[in-house]
């Protein structure tokens, strides 16, 4: 469920399309109500219990290939889980997301809505756990567990931010593709996240060095609402764009190589400190291993002042079709 290729047909969006407004609208989920979850036909039901799920409805962004962008579903799951935290306050302040672990199960259809069923797994003294299923046509396309924590002190350390050129020293994708009349170029310019690669981007030419490391500056295209949940969701959205690039960079491939068959398989993310996704964030990435048609990407995110705000890990299917 990636969105990396430059497609052969346009996404069908008009000249007045606002990518960031479209993303925020996609994240504005509608609460439908509550569903009951039961287990039947296996003996004593009390062993398994009965639970409820709060159900939300969201739309999908149109993609040229017709499949839902994985980062979109990640972000919507963050919003859905976070919406169920509004009434959890024991006097120590709100609880913010600190981790998520999700598995992509099926490709999503971008012409169909997605329902998000959120189960309240536990509300403890400091932490809350939620399970979210993103569902289309009665089957899950993504399953995620998230955890939220109230503000707390404690031990504090972090790795230093790598020394790289700043975003003002680098060309954006708009600089690279703004004057090109091609559907693939137009699609890249309709992303709600701005990217500036420290190394070369991989849409046209492979990396001159076969290295499994790279860094990308990124930020939302405009100002976001002053809501930590929105910023966390947008960061999760953006985290899915480039995390498999160190894999294909290491093997001299590009996103436009027609032999390449990429897809996200799972995604984990840890939010270490408060973040503003509409300010520059350095996303440093590496791939320690690729085998069996799968590649692992690990990323660290730093605010421009050097504060480490998140760590991300994703394994993806990275198959190269030889014929």
mmCIF file of C-alpha atoms in Angstrom:
data_model
loop_
_atom_site.group_PDB
_atom_site.id
_atom_site.type_symbol
_atom_site.label_atom_id
_atom_site.label_comp_id
_atom_site.label_asym_id
_atom_site.label_seq_id
_atom_site.Cartn_x
_atom_site.Cartn_y
_atom_site.Cartn_z
ATOM 1 C CA UNK A 1 0.000 0.000 0.000
ATOM 2 C CA UNK A 2 2.603 2.510 -1.098
ATOM 3 C CA UNK A 3 2.376 5.632 -3.229
ATOM 4 C CA UNK A 4 5.818 5.840 -4.795
ATOM 5 C CA UNK A 5 5.442 5.200 -8.507
ATOM 6 C CA UNK A 6 4.951 7.948 -11.044
ATOM 7 C CA UNK A 7 1.787 6.680 -12.763
ATOM 8 C CA UNK A 8 0.794 6.670 -16.408
ATOM 9 C CA UNK A 9 -2.550 8.362 -15.815
ATOM 10 C CA UNK A 10 -3.450 11.485 -13.855
ATOM 11 C CA UNK A 11 -5.327 11.406 -10.562
ATOM 12 C CA UNK A 12 -8.134 13.403 -12.114
ATOM 13 C CA UNK A 13 -7.840 16.401 -9.773
ATOM 14 C CA UNK A 14 -8.505 19.935 -11.073
ATOM 15 C CA UNK A 15 -6.181 22.919 -11.081
ATOM 16 C CA UNK A 16 -7.724 24.296 -7.883
ATOM 17 C CA UNK A 17 -6.934 21.178 -5.872
ATOM 18 C CA UNK A 18 -5.513 21.927 -2.402
ATOM 19 C CA UNK A 19 -3.471 18.897 -1.218
ATOM 20 C CA UNK A 20 -3.387 19.864 2.439
ATOM 21 C CA UNK A 21 -7.099 20.702 2.619
ATOM 22 C CA UNK A 22 -7.786 17.341 0.982
ATOM 23 C CA UNK A 23 -5.682 15.546 3.599
ATOM 24 C CA UNK A 24 -7.390 17.305 6.498
ATOM 25 C CA UNK A 25 -10.787 16.464 5.031
ATOM 26 C CA UNK A 26 -9.711 12.824 4.723
ATOM 27 C CA UNK A 27 -8.744 12.823 8.406
ATOM 28 C CA UNK A 28 -12.068 14.351 9.483
ATOM 29 C CA UNK A 29 -13.751 11.045 10.311
ATOM 30 C CA UNK A 30 -17.469 10.706 10.964
ATOM 31 C CA UNK A 31 -18.494 8.803 14.091
ATOM 32 C CA UNK A 32 -21.181 6.267 13.164
ATOM 33 C CA UNK A 33 -21.918 4.680 16.543
ATOM 34 C CA UNK A 34 -21.019 1.561 18.506
ATOM 35 C CA UNK A 35 -20.832 -2.077 17.421
ATOM 36 C CA UNK A 36 -20.782 -5.125 19.690
ATOM 37 C CA UNK A 37 -18.102 -7.799 19.321
ATOM 38 C CA UNK A 38 -18.889 -11.303 20.592
ATOM 39 C CA UNK A 39 -17.398 -14.781 20.311
ATOM 40 C CA UNK A 40 -19.847 -17.642 19.732
ATOM 41 C CA UNK A 41 -19.771 -21.401 19.233
ATOM 42 C CA UNK A 42 -16.654 -22.178 21.276
ATOM 43 C CA UNK A 43 -18.120 -23.091 24.631
ATOM 44 C CA UNK A 44 -18.308 -20.712 27.566
ATOM 45 C CA UNK A 45 -18.429 -17.186 26.162
ATOM 46 C CA UNK A 46 -17.342 -15.784 29.524
ATOM 47 C CA UNK A 47 -13.816 -16.972 28.735
ATOM 48 C CA UNK A 48 -13.658 -14.439 25.907
ATOM 49 C CA UNK A 49 -16.041 -11.748 27.088
ATOM 50 C CA UNK A 50 -17.956 -9.242 25.037
ATOM 51 C CA UNK A 51 -16.655 -5.894 23.919
ATOM 52 C CA UNK A 52 -17.765 -2.847 22.031
ATOM 53 C CA UNK A 53 -16.165 -0.913 19.200
ATOM 54 C CA UNK A 54 -16.673 2.713 18.288
ATOM 55 C CA UNK A 55 -17.062 2.943 14.516
ATOM 56 C CA UNK A 56 -15.901 5.827 12.349
ATOM 57 C CA UNK A 57 -16.252 6.429 8.610
ATOM 58 C CA UNK A 58 -13.666 8.027 6.355
ATOM 59 C CA UNK A 59 -13.110 8.575 2.680
ATOM 60 C CA UNK A 60 -10.010 7.832 0.632
ATOM 61 C CA UNK A 61 -7.766 10.073 -1.395
ATOM 62 C CA UNK A 62 -7.765 9.282 -5.093
ATOM 63 C CA UNK A 63 -4.628 7.555 -6.285
ATOM 64 C CA UNK A 64 -3.662 7.040 -9.939
ATOM 65 C CA UNK A 65 -3.290 3.281 -9.458
ATOM 66 C CA UNK A 66 -6.664 2.994 -7.667
ATOM 67 C CA UNK A 67 -5.199 1.604 -4.412
ATOM 68 C CA UNK A 68 -5.413 3.423 -1.109
ATOM 69 C CA UNK A 69 -2.152 5.001 0.070
ATOM 70 C CA UNK A 70 -0.991 3.128 3.160
ATOM 71 C CA UNK A 71 0.010 6.302 4.972
ATOM 72 C CA UNK A 72 -3.554 7.562 4.648
ATOM 73 C CA UNK A 73 -4.956 4.521 6.477
ATOM 74 C CA UNK A 74 -2.266 4.767 9.159
ATOM 75 C CA UNK A 75 -3.185 8.403 9.765
ATOM 76 C CA UNK A 76 -6.918 7.699 9.844
ATOM 77 C CA UNK A 77 -6.383 4.904 12.381
ATOM 78 C CA UNK A 78 -4.458 7.343 14.582
ATOM 79 C CA UNK A 79 -7.346 9.811 14.391
ATOM 80 C CA UNK A 80 -9.975 7.134 15.082
ATOM 81 C CA UNK A 81 -8.115 5.794 18.122
ATOM 82 C CA UNK A 82 -7.410 9.290 19.395
ATOM 83 C CA UNK A 83 -11.069 10.279 19.168
ATOM 84 C CA UNK A 84 -11.895 7.621 21.774
ATOM 85 C CA UNK A 85 -9.453 9.216 24.225
ATOM 86 C CA UNK A 86 -11.469 12.414 24.679
ATOM 87 C CA UNK A 87 -13.254 11.164 27.814
ATOM 88 C CA UNK A 88 -10.175 9.547 29.409
ATOM 89 C CA UNK A 89 -8.883 12.079 31.925
ATOM 90 C CA UNK A 90 -8.177 11.202 35.551
ATOM 91 C CA UNK A 91 -7.012 14.716 36.338
ATOM 92 C CA UNK A 92 -3.447 14.301 35.052
ATOM 93 C CA UNK A 93 -4.132 15.765 31.629
ATOM 94 C CA UNK A 94 -4.846 14.291 28.187
ATOM 95 C CA UNK A 95 -3.164 11.149 26.905
ATOM 96 C CA UNK A 96 -1.264 11.427 23.638
ATOM 97 C CA UNK A 97 -0.232 8.648 21.262
ATOM 98 C CA UNK A 98 3.249 7.286 21.884
ATOM 99 C CA UNK A 99 3.295 4.161 19.685
ATOM 100 C CA UNK A 100 1.503 2.251 16.954
ATOM 101 C CA UNK A 101 1.989 -1.183 15.430
ATOM 102 C CA UNK A 102 0.042 -2.089 12.311
ATOM 103 C CA UNK A 103 -0.200 -4.771 9.645
ATOM 104 C CA UNK A 104 -1.381 -4.124 6.112
ATOM 105 C CA UNK A 105 -3.527 -7.085 5.071
ATOM 106 C CA UNK A 106 -5.132 -6.166 1.758
ATOM 107 C CA UNK A 107 -4.914 -3.356 -0.776
ATOM 108 C CA UNK A 108 -7.623 -0.766 -0.277
ATOM 109 C CA UNK A 109 -9.961 0.544 -2.999
ATOM 110 C CA UNK A 110 -9.731 4.336 -3.223
ATOM 111 C CA UNK A 111 -13.283 4.594 -4.619
ATOM 112 C CA UNK A 112 -14.834 3.082 -1.485
ATOM 113 C CA UNK A 113 -15.143 4.482 2.064
ATOM 114 C CA UNK A 114 -13.306 2.890 4.966
ATOM 115 C CA UNK A 115 -14.835 2.043 8.338
ATOM 116 C CA UNK A 116 -12.646 2.158 11.423
ATOM 117 C CA UNK A 117 -13.678 -0.007 14.379
ATOM 118 C CA UNK A 118 -11.896 1.049 17.574
ATOM 119 C CA UNK A 119 -11.825 -1.286 20.562
ATOM 120 C CA UNK A 120 -10.992 0.122 23.991
ATOM 121 C CA UNK A 121 -8.571 -2.545 25.150
ATOM 122 C CA UNK A 122 -7.523 -0.920 28.439
ATOM 123 C CA UNK A 123 -7.407 2.389 30.279
ATOM 124 C CA UNK A 124 -4.802 2.098 33.011
ATOM 125 C CA UNK A 125 -3.420 4.637 35.470
ATOM 126 C CA UNK A 126 -1.045 6.158 32.903
ATOM 127 C CA UNK A 127 -1.516 4.311 29.601
ATOM 128 C CA UNK A 128 -4.458 3.529 27.323
ATOM 129 C CA UNK A 129 -4.473 0.876 24.620
ATOM 130 C CA UNK A 130 -6.686 0.827 21.535
ATOM 131 C CA UNK A 131 -7.083 -1.666 18.690
ATOM 132 C CA UNK A 132 -8.250 -0.370 15.321
ATOM 133 C CA UNK A 133 -9.434 -2.327 12.296
ATOM 134 C CA UNK A 134 -9.717 -0.472 8.987
ATOM 135 C CA UNK A 135 -12.453 -2.294 7.053
ATOM 136 C CA UNK A 136 -13.643 -2.300 3.447
ATOM 137 C CA UNK A 137 -16.280 -4.651 2.038
ATOM 138 C CA UNK A 138 -16.528 -6.423 5.387
ATOM 139 C CA UNK A 139 -12.846 -7.400 5.638
ATOM 140 C CA UNK A 140 -9.878 -5.644 7.291
ATOM 141 C CA UNK A 141 -7.298 -3.931 5.114
ATOM 142 C CA UNK A 142 -5.212 -2.792 8.115
ATOM 143 C CA UNK A 143 -5.133 -3.825 11.765
ATOM 144 C CA UNK A 144 -3.364 -1.636 14.307
ATOM 145 C CA UNK A 145 -2.740 -1.449 18.038
ATOM 146 C CA UNK A 146 -1.971 1.987 19.495
ATOM 147 C CA UNK A 147 -0.943 3.167 22.933
ATOM 148 C CA UNK A 148 -1.500 6.551 24.574
ATOM 149 C CA UNK A 149 0.170 8.028 27.650
ATOM 150 C CA UNK A 150 -0.404 11.028 29.871
ATOM 151 C CA UNK A 151 2.488 13.478 30.226
ATOM 152 C CA UNK A 152 5.201 12.123 32.498
ATOM 153 C CA UNK A 153 8.769 12.895 33.539
ATOM 154 C CA UNK A 154 11.626 10.410 33.660
ATOM 155 C CA UNK A 155 14.975 9.478 32.146
ATOM 156 C CA UNK A 156 15.743 11.427 28.989
ATOM 157 C CA UNK A 157 18.365 10.939 26.278
ATOM 158 C CA UNK A 158 18.497 10.741 22.479
ATOM 159 C CA UNK A 159 20.824 10.158 19.561
ATOM 160 C CA UNK A 160 22.197 13.318 17.956
ATOM 161 C CA UNK A 161 20.756 14.510 14.654
ATOM 162 C CA UNK A 162 23.047 13.752 11.699
ATOM 163 C CA UNK A 163 24.849 16.683 10.126
ATOM 164 C CA UNK A 164 23.302 17.215 6.671
ATOM 165 C CA UNK A 165 22.520 20.197 4.438
ATOM 166 C CA UNK A 166 19.462 22.138 5.575
ATOM 167 C CA UNK A 167 16.223 22.223 3.579
ATOM 168 C CA UNK A 168 16.930 25.717 2.216
ATOM 169 C CA UNK A 169 20.028 24.302 0.510
ATOM 170 C CA UNK A 170 18.095 21.568 -1.324
ATOM 171 C CA UNK A 171 15.694 21.402 -4.227
ATOM 172 C CA UNK A 172 12.108 20.336 -3.614
ATOM 173 C CA UNK A 173 10.105 17.962 -5.782
ATOM 174 C CA UNK A 174 8.231 21.066 -6.980
ATOM 175 C CA UNK A 175 11.562 22.492 -8.173
ATOM 176 C CA UNK A 176 12.386 19.219 -9.901
ATOM 177 C CA UNK A 177 9.043 18.458 -11.546
ATOM 178 C CA UNK A 178 7.101 21.736 -11.585
ATOM 179 C CA UNK A 179 7.640 22.441 -15.274
ATOM 180 C CA UNK A 180 7.059 18.903 -16.540
ATOM 181 C CA UNK A 181 3.725 18.179 -18.248
ATOM 182 C CA UNK A 182 3.429 14.520 -17.323
ATOM 183 C CA UNK A 183 0.770 12.805 -15.190
ATOM 184 C CA UNK A 184 3.400 11.299 -12.913
ATOM 185 C CA UNK A 185 4.988 14.692 -12.267
ATOM 186 C CA UNK A 186 1.601 16.290 -11.650
ATOM 187 C CA UNK A 187 0.739 13.563 -9.149
ATOM 188 C CA UNK A 188 3.925 14.178 -7.147
ATOM 189 C CA UNK A 189 3.065 17.871 -6.931
ATOM 190 C CA UNK A 190 -0.346 17.048 -5.447
ATOM 191 C CA UNK A 191 1.108 15.410 -2.372
ATOM 192 C CA UNK A 192 0.252 17.238 0.884
ATOM 193 C CA UNK A 193 3.800 16.697 2.175
ATOM 194 C CA UNK A 194 6.807 18.566 0.819
ATOM 195 C CA UNK A 195 9.974 16.494 0.399
ATOM 196 C CA UNK A 196 13.562 17.592 -0.118
ATOM 197 C CA UNK A 197 16.037 14.751 -0.549
ATOM 198 C CA UNK A 198 19.547 15.213 0.793
ATOM 199 C CA UNK A 199 20.679 12.586 -1.706
ATOM 200 C CA UNK A 200 19.093 12.353 -5.153
ATOM 201 C CA UNK A 201 15.426 11.366 -5.354
ATOM 202 C CA UNK A 202 14.640 8.022 -7.000
ATOM 203 C CA UNK A 203 11.841 8.890 -9.416
ATOM 204 C CA UNK A 204 13.953 9.244 -12.570
ATOM 205 C CA UNK A 205 17.505 7.968 -12.022
ATOM 206 C CA UNK A 206 18.993 5.437 -9.588
ATOM 207 C CA UNK A 207 21.378 6.472 -6.870
ATOM 208 C CA UNK A 208 24.944 6.979 -8.092
ATOM 209 C CA UNK A 209 26.064 5.195 -4.907
ATOM 210 C CA UNK A 210 24.567 1.827 -3.946
ATOM 211 C CA UNK A 211 24.052 2.731 -0.299
ATOM 212 C CA UNK A 212 21.222 1.721 2.022
ATOM 213 C CA UNK A 213 21.103 5.107 3.773
ATOM 214 C CA UNK A 214 19.405 8.401 2.979
ATOM 215 C CA UNK A 215 17.942 11.535 4.561
ATOM 216 C CA UNK A 216 14.865 13.512 3.544
ATOM 217 C CA UNK A 217 13.561 16.816 4.877
ATOM 218 C CA UNK A 218 9.760 16.951 4.983
ATOM 219 C CA UNK A 219 6.854 19.037 6.261
ATOM 220 C CA UNK A 220 3.168 19.605 5.575
ATOM 221 C CA UNK A 221 2.519 22.064 2.760
ATOM 222 C CA UNK A 222 0.778 24.546 5.073
ATOM 223 C CA UNK A 223 -0.215 25.251 8.643
ATOM 224 C CA UNK A 224 -2.023 22.514 10.534
ATOM 225 C CA UNK A 225 -4.646 22.938 13.269
ATOM 226 C CA UNK A 226 -3.238 23.303 16.773
ATOM 227 C CA UNK A 227 -4.142 19.734 17.739
ATOM 228 C CA UNK A 228 -1.429 17.223 18.771
ATOM 229 C CA UNK A 229 -3.517 14.342 17.386
ATOM 230 C CA UNK A 230 -3.597 15.941 13.933
ATOM 231 C CA UNK A 231 0.157 16.488 13.975
ATOM 232 C CA UNK A 232 0.774 12.871 15.028
ATOM 233 C CA UNK A 233 -1.560 11.594 12.294
ATOM 234 C CA UNK A 234 0.098 13.721 9.605
ATOM 235 C CA UNK A 235 3.516 12.506 10.762
ATOM 236 C CA UNK A 236 2.308 8.897 10.481
ATOM 237 C CA UNK A 237 0.946 9.711 7.018
ATOM 238 C CA UNK A 238 4.272 11.176 5.898
ATOM 239 C CA UNK A 239 6.300 8.330 7.409
ATOM 240 C CA UNK A 240 5.070 5.880 4.746
ATOM 241 C CA UNK A 241 6.301 7.778 1.690
ATOM 242 C CA UNK A 242 10.040 7.121 1.617
ATOM 243 C CA UNK A 243 10.923 4.450 4.187
ATOM 244 C CA UNK A 244 11.514 1.727 1.589
ATOM 245 C CA UNK A 245 13.746 3.965 -0.532
ATOM 246 C CA UNK A 246 16.992 2.816 1.166
ATOM 247 C CA UNK A 247 16.156 -0.703 -0.048
ATOM 248 C CA UNK A 248 15.788 0.248 -3.690
ATOM 249 C CA UNK A 249 18.648 2.769 -3.444
ATOM 250 C CA UNK A 250 20.972 -0.019 -2.309
ATOM 251 C CA UNK A 251 20.071 -2.101 -5.378
ATOM 252 C CA UNK A 252 20.224 0.620 -8.031
ATOM 253 C CA UNK A 253 16.480 0.775 -8.674
ATOM 254 C CA UNK A 254 14.014 3.632 -9.158
ATOM 255 C CA UNK A 255 10.304 3.979 -8.378
ATOM 256 C CA UNK A 256 9.634 4.147 -12.105
ATOM 257 C CA UNK A 257 11.313 0.802 -12.830
ATOM 258 C CA UNK A 258 8.440 -1.254 -14.255
ATOM 259 C CA UNK A 259 9.936 -4.447 -12.821
ATOM 260 C CA UNK A 260 9.540 -3.200 -9.250
ATOM 261 C CA UNK A 261 6.604 -4.491 -7.154
ATOM 262 C CA UNK A 262 6.616 -2.657 -3.787
ATOM 263 C CA UNK A 263 4.013 -2.803 -1.027
ATOM 264 C CA UNK A 264 4.028 -2.016 2.702
ATOM 265 C CA UNK A 265 3.574 -5.103 4.911
ATOM 266 C CA UNK A 266 3.740 -3.705 8.426
ATOM 267 C CA UNK A 267 4.482 -0.409 10.113
ATOM 268 C CA UNK A 268 5.585 0.549 13.625
ATOM 269 C CA UNK A 269 6.086 4.044 14.990
ATOM 270 C CA UNK A 270 7.153 5.491 18.323
ATOM 271 C CA UNK A 271 6.411 9.142 19.123
ATOM 272 C CA UNK A 272 9.108 10.280 21.541
ATOM 273 C CA UNK A 273 8.409 13.989 21.998
ATOM 274 C CA UNK A 274 5.877 16.614 20.895
ATOM 275 C CA UNK A 275 6.100 17.387 17.194
ATOM 276 C CA UNK A 276 4.901 19.970 14.707
ATOM 277 C CA UNK A 277 4.380 18.228 11.376
ATOM 278 C CA UNK A 278 4.046 21.565 9.571
ATOM 279 C CA UNK A 279 7.650 22.478 10.422
ATOM 280 C CA UNK A 280 10.762 20.952 8.868
ATOM 281 C CA UNK A 281 11.565 17.429 10.042
ATOM 282 C CA UNK A 282 14.666 15.481 9.044
ATOM 283 C CA UNK A 283 13.793 11.853 8.283
ATOM 284 C CA UNK A 284 16.986 9.763 8.322
ATOM 285 C CA UNK A 285 16.528 6.241 6.973
ATOM 286 C CA UNK A 286 18.434 3.013 6.527
ATOM 287 C CA UNK A 287 17.803 -0.557 5.460
ATOM 288 C CA UNK A 288 19.769 -3.084 7.498
ATOM 289 C CA UNK A 289 18.463 -6.086 5.548
ATOM 290 C CA UNK A 290 16.585 -7.251 2.455
ATOM 291 C CA UNK A 291 15.814 -10.896 1.724
ATOM 292 C CA UNK A 292 13.022 -13.183 0.584
ATOM 293 C CA UNK A 293 11.374 -10.439 -1.471
ATOM 294 C CA UNK A 294 11.109 -8.244 1.632
ATOM 295 C CA UNK A 295 13.069 -5.184 2.702
ATOM 296 C CA UNK A 296 13.319 -3.566 6.129
ATOM 297 C CA UNK A 297 13.421 0.198 6.561
ATOM 298 C CA UNK A 298 14.207 1.998 9.805
ATOM 299 C CA UNK A 299 13.841 5.741 10.183
ATOM 300 C CA UNK A 300 14.463 8.418 12.793
ATOM 301 C CA UNK A 301 12.799 11.821 12.755
ATOM 302 C CA UNK A 302 14.342 15.030 14.104
ATOM 303 C CA UNK A 303 12.917 18.510 14.445
ATOM 304 C CA UNK A 304 15.055 21.241 12.878
ATOM 305 C CA UNK A 305 16.508 22.110 16.305
ATOM 306 C CA UNK A 306 17.852 18.541 16.654
ATOM 307 C CA UNK A 307 15.122 17.163 18.937
ATOM 308 C CA UNK A 308 14.426 13.516 18.165
ATOM 309 C CA UNK A 309 10.645 13.255 17.789
ATOM 310 C CA UNK A 310 9.951 9.759 16.407
ATOM 311 C CA UNK A 311 11.341 6.409 15.288
ATOM 312 C CA UNK A 312 9.748 4.334 12.524
ATOM 313 C CA UNK A 313 10.192 0.783 11.229
ATOM 314 C CA UNK A 314 8.562 -0.843 8.237
ATOM 315 C CA UNK A 315 8.984 -4.075 6.338
ATOM 316 C CA UNK A 316 7.782 -4.027 2.773
ATOM 317 C CA UNK A 317 7.436 -6.389 -0.109
ATOM 318 C CA UNK A 318 10.114 -5.377 -2.598
ATOM 319 C CA UNK A 319 9.938 -7.779 -5.501
ATOM 320 C CA UNK A 320 11.653 -7.284 -8.830
ATOM 321 C CA UNK A 321 9.836 -8.981 -11.688
ATOM 322 C CA UNK A 322 12.390 -10.085 -14.229
ATOM 323 C CA UNK A 323 10.015 -10.483 -17.187
#
